Amino acid sequence: MNQDMHPQSAPEAVNAVETAPEPAPQPALQYTGIDSVFAWVCFVFGYLFCRAFPPLDDPMGAFLFVLVLFVATYVVLKLKKAVVAPSALFTAIAAVGISASMLLTENRWLVSLSYLCAMAGYLYFVYAATGNCLQGGFSDLVVADYFKALF
């Protein structure tokens, strides 16, 4: 028999495909010095804003603070060309909506609760918007994601 008529399989080519190195996963966002400056500016202005307009004494100021905080963070994420997950957007919209309830009540306990809920929503918004979730969307691991964001 002629060897040219029956081509043999090339095991070297099969192994080469199977053992190709996997690309290393890229982090969701690269953090730079500008991000650190933005964080410190937000911290200082947030502190000053909360001192000038305490949430319990001025709910309108607290609502504006929450609104500006979410909008500024969203703008920075878009400038960094980050893809904001739908679950993060839903959390942001829900947190701003809940903080709007501060304008509708004079009950100090409800104002405090809605302000704390908005801040908790902000923590999860930043965590989920930067791609740090354990699973995409709202999953069974959303509570674990929240505690990771908190700490």
Short mmCIF file of C-alpha atoms in Angstrom, two decimals:
data_model
loop_
_atom_site.label_atom_id
_atom_site.label_comp_id
_atom_site.label_asym_id
_atom_site.label_seq_id
_atom_site.Cartn_x
_atom_site.Cartn_y
_atom_site.Cartn_z
CA MET A 1 0.00 0.00 0.00
CA ASN A 2 1.00 3.51 -0.65
CA GLN A 3 1.52 5.73 2.40
CA ASP A 4 0.31 8.81 0.51
CA MET A 5 -3.14 7.35 0.05
CA HIS A 6 -3.84 6.98 3.75
CA PRO A 7 -2.87 10.15 5.54
CA GLN A 8 -2.06 9.64 9.17
CA SER A 9 -3.44 11.89 11.87
CA ALA A 10 -1.10 14.40 13.32
CA PRO A 11 -1.27 14.05 17.11
CA GLU A 12 1.13 16.96 17.52
CA ALA A 13 -1.37 19.37 15.97
CA VAL A 14 -4.21 18.11 18.21
CA ASN A 15 -2.12 18.47 21.34
CA ALA A 16 -1.01 21.93 20.34
CA VAL A 17 -4.62 23.09 20.16
CA GLU A 18 -5.58 21.46 23.44
CA THR A 19 -2.66 22.88 25.42
CA ALA A 20 -2.90 26.46 24.22
CA PRO A 21 -2.40 28.77 27.19
CA GLU A 22 -5.52 30.49 28.46
CA PRO A 23 -5.41 34.27 28.46
CA ALA A 24 -5.22 35.79 31.92
CA PRO A 25 -8.51 37.44 32.99
CA GLN A 26 -8.40 41.20 32.84
CA PRO A 27 -9.65 43.25 35.78
CA ALA A 28 -12.92 45.06 35.14
CA LEU A 29 -11.37 48.51 35.48
CA GLN A 30 -7.88 49.85 35.89
CA TYR A 31 -7.64 52.23 38.82
CA THR A 32 -5.45 55.27 38.46
CA GLY A 33 -4.36 58.21 40.58
CA ILE A 34 -7.31 60.22 39.27
CA ASP A 35 -9.66 57.65 40.82
CA SER A 36 -7.97 58.13 44.17
CA VAL A 37 -8.27 61.89 43.86
CA PHE A 38 -11.96 61.54 42.96
CA ALA A 39 -12.53 59.33 45.99
CA TRP A 40 -10.88 61.82 48.35
CA VAL A 41 -12.74 64.77 46.81
CA CYS A 42 -16.02 62.89 47.25
CA PHE A 43 -15.10 62.07 50.82
CA VAL A 44 -14.26 65.67 51.74
CA PHE A 45 -17.21 67.24 49.93
CA GLY A 46 -19.54 64.55 51.26
CA TYR A 47 -18.44 65.28 54.80
CA LEU A 48 -18.81 69.04 54.31
CA PHE A 49 -22.19 68.62 52.64
CA CYS A 50 -23.48 66.41 55.44
CA ARG A 51 -22.24 68.91 58.03
CA ALA A 52 -23.95 71.81 56.22
CA PHE A 53 -27.18 69.88 55.48
CA PRO A 54 -27.70 67.13 58.07
CA PRO A 55 -30.12 64.53 56.73
CA LEU A 56 -32.44 64.72 59.72
CA ASP A 57 -32.62 68.52 59.71
CA ASP A 58 -32.68 69.08 55.95
CA PRO A 59 -34.07 66.13 53.97
CA MET A 60 -33.89 68.12 50.72
CA GLY A 61 -30.15 68.51 51.19
CA ALA A 62 -29.80 64.80 51.89
CA PHE A 63 -31.77 63.94 48.75
CA LEU A 64 -29.62 66.28 46.66
CA PHE A 65 -26.49 64.73 48.14
CA VAL A 66 -27.65 61.23 47.19
CA LEU A 67 -28.65 62.35 43.71
CA VAL A 68 -25.36 64.17 43.05
CA LEU A 69 -23.36 61.24 44.44
CA PHE A 70 -25.00 58.72 42.11
CA VAL A 71 -24.86 61.01 39.07
CA ALA A 72 -21.21 61.96 39.62
CA THR A 73 -20.20 58.33 40.05
CA TYR A 74 -22.13 57.29 36.95
CA VAL A 75 -20.48 60.05 34.90
CA VAL A 76 -17.02 59.00 36.09
CA LEU A 77 -17.76 55.38 35.22
CA LYS A 78 -18.91 56.38 31.74
CA LEU A 79 -15.80 58.55 31.25
CA LYS A 80 -13.73 55.49 32.07
CA LYS A 81 -15.78 53.61 29.45
CA ALA A 82 -17.05 51.12 32.01
CA VAL A 83 -20.00 48.96 31.11
CA VAL A 84 -22.46 49.45 33.96
CA ALA A 85 -24.41 46.28 34.67
CA PRO A 86 -28.22 46.45 34.61
CA SER A 87 -28.37 45.26 38.22
CA ALA A 88 -26.18 48.20 39.24
CA LEU A 89 -28.43 50.65 37.36
CA PHE A 90 -31.51 49.14 38.97
CA THR A 91 -29.90 49.51 42.40
CA ALA A 92 -29.03 53.15 41.70
CA ILE A 93 -32.53 54.02 40.50
CA ALA A 94 -34.09 52.24 43.49
CA ALA A 95 -31.77 54.00 45.95
CA VAL A 96 -32.52 57.44 44.49
CA GLY A 97 -36.23 56.63 44.49
CA ILE A 98 -36.12 55.55 48.11
CA SER A 99 -34.18 58.67 49.06
CA ALA A 100 -36.91 60.76 47.42
CA SER A 101 -39.18 59.52 50.19
CA MET A 102 -37.22 61.80 52.52
CA LEU A 103 -38.99 64.71 50.86
CA LEU A 104 -42.43 63.27 51.59
CA THR A 105 -42.20 62.64 55.32
CA GLU A 106 -41.20 64.45 58.47
CA ASN A 107 -40.73 61.24 60.41
CA ARG A 108 -37.08 61.31 61.48
CA TRP A 109 -36.89 57.53 61.70
CA LEU A 110 -38.05 57.10 58.09
CA VAL A 111 -35.68 59.82 56.91
CA SER A 112 -32.77 58.05 58.63
CA LEU A 113 -33.81 54.69 57.27
CA SER A 114 -34.18 55.92 53.67
CA TYR A 115 -30.82 57.74 53.86
CA LEU A 116 -29.08 54.61 55.15
CA CYS A 117 -30.79 52.55 52.44
CA ALA A 118 -29.54 54.97 49.79
CA MET A 119 -25.98 54.75 51.13
CA ALA A 120 -26.17 50.94 51.20
CA GLY A 121 -27.46 51.05 47.61
CA TYR A 122 -24.53 53.26 46.67
CA LEU A 123 -22.05 50.74 48.05
CA TYR A 124 -23.58 47.97 45.98
CA PHE A 125 -23.90 50.25 42.93
CA VAL A 126 -20.17 51.02 42.89
CA TYR A 127 -19.27 47.39 43.55
CA ALA A 128 -21.54 45.97 40.85
CA ALA A 129 -20.90 48.72 38.30
CA THR A 130 -17.19 47.99 38.27
CA GLY A 131 -17.74 44.31 37.46
CA ASN A 132 -16.91 42.78 40.82
CA CYS A 133 -20.04 40.63 41.15
CA LEU A 134 -19.73 36.93 41.76
CA GLN A 135 -22.45 36.32 39.13
CA GLY A 136 -24.07 38.63 36.62
CA GLY A 137 -27.43 40.18 37.48
CA PHE A 138 -29.37 39.56 40.65
CA SER A 139 -28.48 36.07 41.73
CA ASP A 140 -28.47 34.07 44.93
CA LEU A 141 -25.05 35.59 45.62
CA VAL A 142 -26.21 39.23 45.75
CA VAL A 143 -26.04 39.19 49.57
CA ALA A 144 -22.47 37.89 49.44
CA ASP A 145 -21.65 40.61 46.90
CA TYR A 146 -23.10 43.25 49.19
CA PHE A 147 -21.04 42.13 52.18
CA LYS A 148 -17.91 42.08 50.03
CA ALA A 149 -18.73 45.64 48.95
CA LEU A 150 -19.30 46.69 52.55
CA PHE A 151 -15.96 45.41 53.74
#
